[in-house]
PDB file of C-alpha atoms in Angstrom:
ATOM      1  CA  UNK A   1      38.967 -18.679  -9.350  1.00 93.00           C
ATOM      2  CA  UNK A   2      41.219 -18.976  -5.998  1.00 95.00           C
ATOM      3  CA  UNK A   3      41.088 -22.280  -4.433  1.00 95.00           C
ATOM      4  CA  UNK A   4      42.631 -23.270  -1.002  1.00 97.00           C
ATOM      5  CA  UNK A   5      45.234 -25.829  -1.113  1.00 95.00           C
ATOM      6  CA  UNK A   6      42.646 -28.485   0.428  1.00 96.00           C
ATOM      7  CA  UNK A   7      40.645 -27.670  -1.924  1.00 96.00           C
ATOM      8  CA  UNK A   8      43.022 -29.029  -4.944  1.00 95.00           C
ATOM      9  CA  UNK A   9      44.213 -31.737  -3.387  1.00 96.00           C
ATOM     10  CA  UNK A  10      41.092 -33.115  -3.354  1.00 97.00           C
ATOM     11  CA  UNK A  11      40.192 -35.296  -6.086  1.00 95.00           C
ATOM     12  CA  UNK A  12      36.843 -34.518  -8.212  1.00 94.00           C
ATOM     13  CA  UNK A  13      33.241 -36.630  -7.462  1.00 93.00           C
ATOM     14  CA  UNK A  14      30.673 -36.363  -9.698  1.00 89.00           C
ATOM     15  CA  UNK A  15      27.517 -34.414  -8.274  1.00 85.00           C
ATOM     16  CA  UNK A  16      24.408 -36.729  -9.690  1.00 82.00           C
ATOM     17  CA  UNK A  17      21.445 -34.658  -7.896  1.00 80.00           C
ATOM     18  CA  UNK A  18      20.997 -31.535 -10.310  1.00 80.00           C
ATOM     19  CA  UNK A  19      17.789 -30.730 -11.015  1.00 83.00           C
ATOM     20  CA  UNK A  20      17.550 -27.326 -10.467  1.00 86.00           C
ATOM     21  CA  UNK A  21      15.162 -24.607  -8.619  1.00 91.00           C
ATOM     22  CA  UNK A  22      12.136 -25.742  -7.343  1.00 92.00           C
ATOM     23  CA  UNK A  23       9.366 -24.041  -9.540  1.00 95.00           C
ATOM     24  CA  UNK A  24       7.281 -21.189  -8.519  1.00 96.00           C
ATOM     25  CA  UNK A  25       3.659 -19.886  -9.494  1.00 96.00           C
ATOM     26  CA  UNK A  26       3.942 -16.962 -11.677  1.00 95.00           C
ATOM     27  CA  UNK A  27       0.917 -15.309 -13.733  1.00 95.00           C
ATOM     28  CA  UNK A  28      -0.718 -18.481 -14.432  1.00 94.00           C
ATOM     29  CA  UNK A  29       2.695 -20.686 -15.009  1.00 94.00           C
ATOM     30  CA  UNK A  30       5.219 -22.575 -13.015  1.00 96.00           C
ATOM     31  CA  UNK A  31       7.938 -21.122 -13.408  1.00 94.00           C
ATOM     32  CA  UNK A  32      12.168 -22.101 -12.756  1.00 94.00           C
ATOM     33  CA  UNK A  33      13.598 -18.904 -12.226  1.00 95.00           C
ATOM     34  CA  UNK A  34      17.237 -18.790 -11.865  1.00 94.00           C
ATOM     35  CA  UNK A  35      17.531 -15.104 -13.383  1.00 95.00           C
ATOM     36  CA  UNK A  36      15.999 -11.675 -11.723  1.00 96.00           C
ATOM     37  CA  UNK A  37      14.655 -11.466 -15.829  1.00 96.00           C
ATOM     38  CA  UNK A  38      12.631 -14.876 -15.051  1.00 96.00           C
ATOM     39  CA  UNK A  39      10.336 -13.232 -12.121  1.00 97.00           C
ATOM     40  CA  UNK A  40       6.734 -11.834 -12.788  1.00 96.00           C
ATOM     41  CA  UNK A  41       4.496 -10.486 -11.126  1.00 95.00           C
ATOM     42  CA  UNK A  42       2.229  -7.931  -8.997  1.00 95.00           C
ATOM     43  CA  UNK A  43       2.335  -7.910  -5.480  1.00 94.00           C
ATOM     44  CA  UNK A  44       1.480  -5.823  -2.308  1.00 93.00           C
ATOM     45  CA  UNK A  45       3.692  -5.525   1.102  1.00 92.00           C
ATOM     46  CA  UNK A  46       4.041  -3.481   3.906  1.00 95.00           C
ATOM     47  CA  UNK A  47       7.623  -1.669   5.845  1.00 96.00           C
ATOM     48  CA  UNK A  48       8.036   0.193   9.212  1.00 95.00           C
ATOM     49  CA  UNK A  49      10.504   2.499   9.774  1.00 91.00           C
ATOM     50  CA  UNK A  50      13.622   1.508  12.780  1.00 90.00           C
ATOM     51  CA  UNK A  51      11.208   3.792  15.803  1.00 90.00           C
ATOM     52  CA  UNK A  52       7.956   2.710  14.198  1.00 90.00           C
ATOM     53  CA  UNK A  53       6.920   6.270  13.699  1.00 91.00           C
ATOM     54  CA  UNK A  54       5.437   5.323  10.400  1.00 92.00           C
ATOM     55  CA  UNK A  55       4.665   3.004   7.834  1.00 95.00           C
ATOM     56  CA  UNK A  56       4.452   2.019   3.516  1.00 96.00           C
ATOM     57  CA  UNK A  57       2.180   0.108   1.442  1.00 96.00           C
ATOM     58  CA  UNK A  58       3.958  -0.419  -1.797  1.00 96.00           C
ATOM     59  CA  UNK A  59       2.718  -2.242  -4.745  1.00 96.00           C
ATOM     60  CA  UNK A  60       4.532  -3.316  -7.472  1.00 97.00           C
ATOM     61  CA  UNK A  61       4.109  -5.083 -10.614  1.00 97.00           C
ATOM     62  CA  UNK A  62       7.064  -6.730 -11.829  1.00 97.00           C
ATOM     63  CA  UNK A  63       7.202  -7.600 -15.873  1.00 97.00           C
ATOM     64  CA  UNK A  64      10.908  -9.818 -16.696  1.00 96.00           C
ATOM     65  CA  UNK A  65      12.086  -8.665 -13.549  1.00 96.00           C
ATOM     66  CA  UNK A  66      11.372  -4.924 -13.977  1.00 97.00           C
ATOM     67  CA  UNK A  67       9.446  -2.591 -12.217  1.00 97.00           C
ATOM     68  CA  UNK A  68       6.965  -1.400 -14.999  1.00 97.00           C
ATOM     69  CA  UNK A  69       4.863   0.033 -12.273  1.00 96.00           C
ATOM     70  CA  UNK A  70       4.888   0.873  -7.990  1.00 97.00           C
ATOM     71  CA  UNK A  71       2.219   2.544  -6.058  1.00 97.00           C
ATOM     72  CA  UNK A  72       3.469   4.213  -2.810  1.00 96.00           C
ATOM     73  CA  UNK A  73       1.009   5.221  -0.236  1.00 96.00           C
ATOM     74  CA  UNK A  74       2.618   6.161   3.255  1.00 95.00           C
ATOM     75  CA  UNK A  75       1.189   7.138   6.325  1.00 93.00           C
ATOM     76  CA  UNK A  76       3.491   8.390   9.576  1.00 88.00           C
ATOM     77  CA  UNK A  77       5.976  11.709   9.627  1.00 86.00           C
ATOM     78  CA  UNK A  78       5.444  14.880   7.078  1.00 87.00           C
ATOM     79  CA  UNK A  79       8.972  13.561   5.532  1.00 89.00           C
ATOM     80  CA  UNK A  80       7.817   9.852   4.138  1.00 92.00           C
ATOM     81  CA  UNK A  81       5.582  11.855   1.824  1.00 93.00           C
ATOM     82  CA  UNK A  82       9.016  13.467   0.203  1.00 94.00           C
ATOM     83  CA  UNK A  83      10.360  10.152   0.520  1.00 95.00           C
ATOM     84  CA  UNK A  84       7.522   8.773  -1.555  1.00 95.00           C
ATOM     85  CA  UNK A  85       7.674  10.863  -4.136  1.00 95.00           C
ATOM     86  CA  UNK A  86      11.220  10.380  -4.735  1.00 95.00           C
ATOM     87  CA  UNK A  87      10.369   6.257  -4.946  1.00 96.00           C
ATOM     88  CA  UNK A  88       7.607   6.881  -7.050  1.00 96.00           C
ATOM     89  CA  UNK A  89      10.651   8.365  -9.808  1.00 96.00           C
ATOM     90  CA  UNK A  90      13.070   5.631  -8.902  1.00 96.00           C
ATOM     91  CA  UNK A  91      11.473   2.608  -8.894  1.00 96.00           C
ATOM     92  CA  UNK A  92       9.897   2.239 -12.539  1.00 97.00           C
ATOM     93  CA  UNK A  93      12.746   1.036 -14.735  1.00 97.00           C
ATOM     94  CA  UNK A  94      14.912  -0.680 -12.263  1.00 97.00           C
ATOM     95  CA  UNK A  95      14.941  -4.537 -11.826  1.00 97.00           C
ATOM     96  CA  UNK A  96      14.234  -5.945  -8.084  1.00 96.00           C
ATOM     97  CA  UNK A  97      17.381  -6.488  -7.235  1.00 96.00           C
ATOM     98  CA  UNK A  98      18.404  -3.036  -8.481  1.00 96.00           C
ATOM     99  CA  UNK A  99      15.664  -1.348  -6.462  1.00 96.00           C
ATOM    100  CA  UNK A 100      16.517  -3.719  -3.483  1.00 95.00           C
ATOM    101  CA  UNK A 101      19.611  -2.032  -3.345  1.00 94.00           C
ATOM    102  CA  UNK A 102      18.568   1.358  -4.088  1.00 94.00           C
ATOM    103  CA  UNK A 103      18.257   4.156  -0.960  1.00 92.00           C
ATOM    104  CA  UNK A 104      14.687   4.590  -1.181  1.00 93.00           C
ATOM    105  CA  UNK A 105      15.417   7.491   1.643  1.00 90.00           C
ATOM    106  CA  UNK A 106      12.445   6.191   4.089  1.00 93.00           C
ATOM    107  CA  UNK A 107      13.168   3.797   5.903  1.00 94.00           C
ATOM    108  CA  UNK A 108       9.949   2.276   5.969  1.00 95.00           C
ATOM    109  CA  UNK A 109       9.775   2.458   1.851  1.00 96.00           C
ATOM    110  CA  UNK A 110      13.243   0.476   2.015  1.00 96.00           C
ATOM    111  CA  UNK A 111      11.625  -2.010   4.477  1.00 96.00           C
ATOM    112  CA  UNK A 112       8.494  -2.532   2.374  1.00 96.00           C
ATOM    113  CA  UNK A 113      10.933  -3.248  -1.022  1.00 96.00           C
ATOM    114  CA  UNK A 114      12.683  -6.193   1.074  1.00 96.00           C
ATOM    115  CA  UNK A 115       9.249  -7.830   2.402  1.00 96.00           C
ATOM    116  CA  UNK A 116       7.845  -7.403  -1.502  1.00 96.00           C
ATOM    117  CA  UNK A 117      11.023  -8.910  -2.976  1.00 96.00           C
ATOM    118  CA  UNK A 118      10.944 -11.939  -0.379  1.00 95.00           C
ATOM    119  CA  UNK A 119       7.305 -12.183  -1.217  1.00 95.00           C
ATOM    120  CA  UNK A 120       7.705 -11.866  -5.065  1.00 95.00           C
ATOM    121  CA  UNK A 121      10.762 -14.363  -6.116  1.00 95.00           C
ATOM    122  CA  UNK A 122       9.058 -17.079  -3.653  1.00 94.00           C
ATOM    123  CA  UNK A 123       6.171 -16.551  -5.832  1.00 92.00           C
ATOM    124  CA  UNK A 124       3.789 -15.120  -3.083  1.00 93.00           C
ATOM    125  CA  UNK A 125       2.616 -12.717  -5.426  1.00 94.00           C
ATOM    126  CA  UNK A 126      -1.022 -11.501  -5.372  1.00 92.00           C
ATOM    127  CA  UNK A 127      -0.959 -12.904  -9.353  1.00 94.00           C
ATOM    128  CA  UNK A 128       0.836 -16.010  -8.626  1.00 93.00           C
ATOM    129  CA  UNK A 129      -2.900 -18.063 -10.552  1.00 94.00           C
ATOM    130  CA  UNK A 130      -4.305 -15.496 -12.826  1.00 93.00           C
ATOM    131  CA  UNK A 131      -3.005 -16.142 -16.210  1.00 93.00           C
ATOM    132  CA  UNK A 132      -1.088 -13.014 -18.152  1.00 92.00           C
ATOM    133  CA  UNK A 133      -0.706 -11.276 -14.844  1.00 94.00           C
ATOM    134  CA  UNK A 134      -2.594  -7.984 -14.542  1.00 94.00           C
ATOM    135  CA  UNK A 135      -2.016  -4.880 -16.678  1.00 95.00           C
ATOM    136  CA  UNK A 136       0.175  -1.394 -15.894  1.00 95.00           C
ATOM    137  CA  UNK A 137      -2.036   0.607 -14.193  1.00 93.00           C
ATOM    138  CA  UNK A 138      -3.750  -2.149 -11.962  1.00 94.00           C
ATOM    139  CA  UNK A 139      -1.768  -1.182  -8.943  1.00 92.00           C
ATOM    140  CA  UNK A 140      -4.128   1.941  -9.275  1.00 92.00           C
ATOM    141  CA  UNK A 141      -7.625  -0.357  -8.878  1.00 89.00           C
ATOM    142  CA  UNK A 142      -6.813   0.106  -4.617  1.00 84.00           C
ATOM    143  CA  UNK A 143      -7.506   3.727  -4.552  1.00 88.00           C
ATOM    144  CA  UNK A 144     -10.827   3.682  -6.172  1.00 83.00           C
ATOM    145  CA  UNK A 145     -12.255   6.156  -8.616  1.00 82.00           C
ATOM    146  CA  UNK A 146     -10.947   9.245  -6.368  1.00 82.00           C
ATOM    147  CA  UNK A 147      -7.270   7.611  -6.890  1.00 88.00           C
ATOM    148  CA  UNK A 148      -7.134   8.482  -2.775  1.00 89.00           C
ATOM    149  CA  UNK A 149      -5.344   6.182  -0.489  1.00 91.00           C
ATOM    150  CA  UNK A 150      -8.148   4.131   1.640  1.00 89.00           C
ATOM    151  CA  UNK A 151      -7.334   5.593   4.915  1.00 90.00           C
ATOM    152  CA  UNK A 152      -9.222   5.446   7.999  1.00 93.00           C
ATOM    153  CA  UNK A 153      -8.221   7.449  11.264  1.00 95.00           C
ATOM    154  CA  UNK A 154     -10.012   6.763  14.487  1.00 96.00           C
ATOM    155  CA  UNK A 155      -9.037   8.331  18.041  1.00 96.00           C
ATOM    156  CA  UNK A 156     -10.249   7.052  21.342  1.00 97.00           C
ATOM    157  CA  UNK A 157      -9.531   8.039  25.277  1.00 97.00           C
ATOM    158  CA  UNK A 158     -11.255   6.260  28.290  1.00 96.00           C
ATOM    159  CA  UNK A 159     -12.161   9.553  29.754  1.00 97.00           C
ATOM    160  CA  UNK A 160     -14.161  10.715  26.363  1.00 96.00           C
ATOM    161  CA  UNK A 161     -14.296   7.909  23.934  1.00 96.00           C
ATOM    162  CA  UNK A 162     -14.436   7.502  20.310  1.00 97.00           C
ATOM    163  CA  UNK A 163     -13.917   9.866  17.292  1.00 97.00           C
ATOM    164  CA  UNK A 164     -14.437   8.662  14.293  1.00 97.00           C
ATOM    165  CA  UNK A 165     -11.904  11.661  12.377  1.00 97.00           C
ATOM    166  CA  UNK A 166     -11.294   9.985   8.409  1.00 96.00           C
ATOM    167  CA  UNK A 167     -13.240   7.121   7.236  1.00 94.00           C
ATOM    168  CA  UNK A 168     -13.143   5.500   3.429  1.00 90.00           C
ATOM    169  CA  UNK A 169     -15.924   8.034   2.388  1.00 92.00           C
ATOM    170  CA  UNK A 170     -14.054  10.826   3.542  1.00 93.00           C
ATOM    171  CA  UNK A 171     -12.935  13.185   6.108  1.00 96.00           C
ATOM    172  CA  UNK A 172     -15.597  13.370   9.038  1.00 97.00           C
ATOM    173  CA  UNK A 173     -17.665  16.618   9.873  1.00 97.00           C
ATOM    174  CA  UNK A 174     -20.212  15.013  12.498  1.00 97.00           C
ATOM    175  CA  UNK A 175     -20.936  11.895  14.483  1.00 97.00           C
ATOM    176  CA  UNK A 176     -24.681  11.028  15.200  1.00 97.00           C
ATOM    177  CA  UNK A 177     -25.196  10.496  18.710  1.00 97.00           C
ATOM    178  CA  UNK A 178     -28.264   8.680  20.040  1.00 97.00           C
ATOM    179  CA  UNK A 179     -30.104   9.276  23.964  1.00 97.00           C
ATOM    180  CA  UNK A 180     -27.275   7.390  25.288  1.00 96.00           C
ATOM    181  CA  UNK A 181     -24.261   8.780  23.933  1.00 96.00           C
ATOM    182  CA  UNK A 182     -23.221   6.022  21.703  1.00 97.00           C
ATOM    183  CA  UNK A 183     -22.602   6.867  17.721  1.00 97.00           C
ATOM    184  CA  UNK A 184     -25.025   5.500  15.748  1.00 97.00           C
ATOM    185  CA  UNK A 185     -23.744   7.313  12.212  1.00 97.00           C
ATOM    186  CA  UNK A 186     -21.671   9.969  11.236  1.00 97.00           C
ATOM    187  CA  UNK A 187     -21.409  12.712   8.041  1.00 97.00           C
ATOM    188  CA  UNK A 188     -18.712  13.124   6.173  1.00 97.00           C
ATOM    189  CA  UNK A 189     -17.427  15.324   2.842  1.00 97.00           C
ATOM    190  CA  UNK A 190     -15.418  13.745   0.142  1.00 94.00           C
ATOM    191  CA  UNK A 191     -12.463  15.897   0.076  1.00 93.00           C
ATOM    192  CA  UNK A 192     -11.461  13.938  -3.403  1.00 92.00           C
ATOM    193  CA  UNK A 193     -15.325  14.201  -5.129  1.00 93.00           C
ATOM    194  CA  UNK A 194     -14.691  18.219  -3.390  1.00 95.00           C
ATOM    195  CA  UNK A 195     -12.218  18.629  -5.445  1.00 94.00           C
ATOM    196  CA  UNK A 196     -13.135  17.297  -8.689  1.00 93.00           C
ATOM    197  CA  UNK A 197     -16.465  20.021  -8.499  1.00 95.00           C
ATOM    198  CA  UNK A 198     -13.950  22.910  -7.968  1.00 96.00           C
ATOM    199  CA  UNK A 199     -11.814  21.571 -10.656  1.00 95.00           C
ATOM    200  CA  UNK A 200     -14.887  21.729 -13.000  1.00 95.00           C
ATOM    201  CA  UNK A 201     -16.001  25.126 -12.234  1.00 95.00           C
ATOM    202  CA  UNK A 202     -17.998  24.934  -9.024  1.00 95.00           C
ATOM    203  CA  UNK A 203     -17.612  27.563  -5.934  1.00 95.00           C
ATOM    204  CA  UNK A 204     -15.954  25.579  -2.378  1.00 95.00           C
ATOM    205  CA  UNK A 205     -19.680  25.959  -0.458  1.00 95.00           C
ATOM    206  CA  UNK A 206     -21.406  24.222  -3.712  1.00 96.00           C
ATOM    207  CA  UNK A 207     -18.822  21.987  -3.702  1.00 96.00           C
ATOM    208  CA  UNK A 208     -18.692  21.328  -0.369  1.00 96.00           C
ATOM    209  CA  UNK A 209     -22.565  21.188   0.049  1.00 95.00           C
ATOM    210  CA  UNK A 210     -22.296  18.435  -3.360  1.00 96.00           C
ATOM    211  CA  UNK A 211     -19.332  16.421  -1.965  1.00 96.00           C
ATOM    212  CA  UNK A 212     -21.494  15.819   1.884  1.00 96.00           C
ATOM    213  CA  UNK A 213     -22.610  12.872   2.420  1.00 96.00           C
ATOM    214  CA  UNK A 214     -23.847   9.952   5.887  1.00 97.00           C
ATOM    215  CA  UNK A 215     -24.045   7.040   6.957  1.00 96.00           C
ATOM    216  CA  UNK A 216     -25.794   5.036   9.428  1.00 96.00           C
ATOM    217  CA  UNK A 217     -28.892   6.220  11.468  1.00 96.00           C
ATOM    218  CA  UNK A 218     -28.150   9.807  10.895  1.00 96.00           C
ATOM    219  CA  UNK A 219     -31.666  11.177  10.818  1.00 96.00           C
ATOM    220  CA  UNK A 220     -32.657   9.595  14.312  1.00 96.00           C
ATOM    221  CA  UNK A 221     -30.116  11.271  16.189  1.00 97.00           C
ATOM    222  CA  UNK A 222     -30.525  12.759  19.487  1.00 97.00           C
ATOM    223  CA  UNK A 223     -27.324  15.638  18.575  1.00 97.00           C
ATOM    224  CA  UNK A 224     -24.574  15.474  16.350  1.00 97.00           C
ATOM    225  CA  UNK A 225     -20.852  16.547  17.801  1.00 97.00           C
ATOM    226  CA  UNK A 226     -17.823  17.664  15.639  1.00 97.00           C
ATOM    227  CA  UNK A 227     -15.089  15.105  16.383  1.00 97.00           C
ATOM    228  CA  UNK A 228     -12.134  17.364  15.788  1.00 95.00           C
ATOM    229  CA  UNK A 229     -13.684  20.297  18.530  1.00 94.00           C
ATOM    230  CA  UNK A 230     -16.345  18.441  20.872  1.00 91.00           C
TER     231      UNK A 230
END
């Protein structure tokens, strides 16, 4: 250790106030942490990239300060998807400081590892009160059964109004107009359910024709418009 020459002419004082870090809540416990091995928890947070093009949700779920497990959903340009799956190999294994400082390629990916690491050695984590923390594989209890991001894409102009284009259900085939214009339900096919009956032997049109599905005041409609076309 280098000290200044101030620094060694000065004689020593005791320091009498030591009492160390403030505790934080952590899977049931309050915990001092004063190592990256003494953090816990799972946690969700959000990043942007620098021109806002797109954006992350990443959830992690940190056991002794490791990453035993990261979810990485991204919606923006064609590239974050790359991105993604490059995080989705590099993040398990590493502590959070090591991932911190880890090119995570997107910007927004890199940007939503900061805001979870502020949010998860503050102990802002989303299991801050439940005892034990939550089990590997919870970070996969926000996609649902289909293990599909939750995405919903809506488009609207003054001259034409709305279009309701991907809801939670699925990707939308048909809003239900009524006598005036307004939407009053739409159709939709679950692209993920689709899937799963191809998967298992089915042809597209039965699959497609099993995986349809509405909501709302369908049957009352007046007409019922393609979004994407009409």
């Amino acid at each position: 250790m280098i000290y200044s020459k101030e620094v060694e002419l000065m004689c020593p004082v005791a320091s009498g106030a030591n009492h160390g870090p403030a505790p934080i809540p952590q899977e049931g416990q309050w915990t001092k942490a004063k190592e990256i091995k003494d953090i816990n928890g799972l946690t969700h947070g959000i990043g942007w990239c620098a021109p806002q093009q797109g954006t992350c949700k990443l959830t992690l779920n940190v056991k002794d300060g490791i990453i035993e497990e990261a979810l990485i959903e991204t919606i923006g340009c064609s590239g974050m998807t790359h991105s993604a799956a490059m995080a989705a190999e590099i993040l398990p294994g590493k502590t959070i400081l090591e991932a911190l400082n880890t090119d995570l390629v997107c910007d927004a990916i890199n940007t939503a590892m900061r805001e979870l690491f502020l949010q998860i050695v503050y102990g802002r984590s989303q299991t801050a009160f439940s005892e034990g923390g939550l089990p590997v594989g919870a970070g996969l209890e926000d996609l649902g059964k289909g293990l599909r991001s939750q995405i919903g894409t809506m488009y609207g102009t003054k001259a034409k109004g709305p279009r309701y284009l991907e809801m939670t259900e699925g990707y939308v085939t048909g809003i239900a107009l009524d006598e005036n214009d307004e939407i009053i339900g739409y159709q939709f096919v679950s692209l993920g359910k689709m899937t799963d009956f191809i998967k298992k032997g089915d042809d597209p049109n039965t699959a497609w024709e099993k995986a349809k599905g509405q909501y709302g005041r369908v049957a009352d409609a007046a007409r019922i418009i393609d979004p994407r076309c009409e």
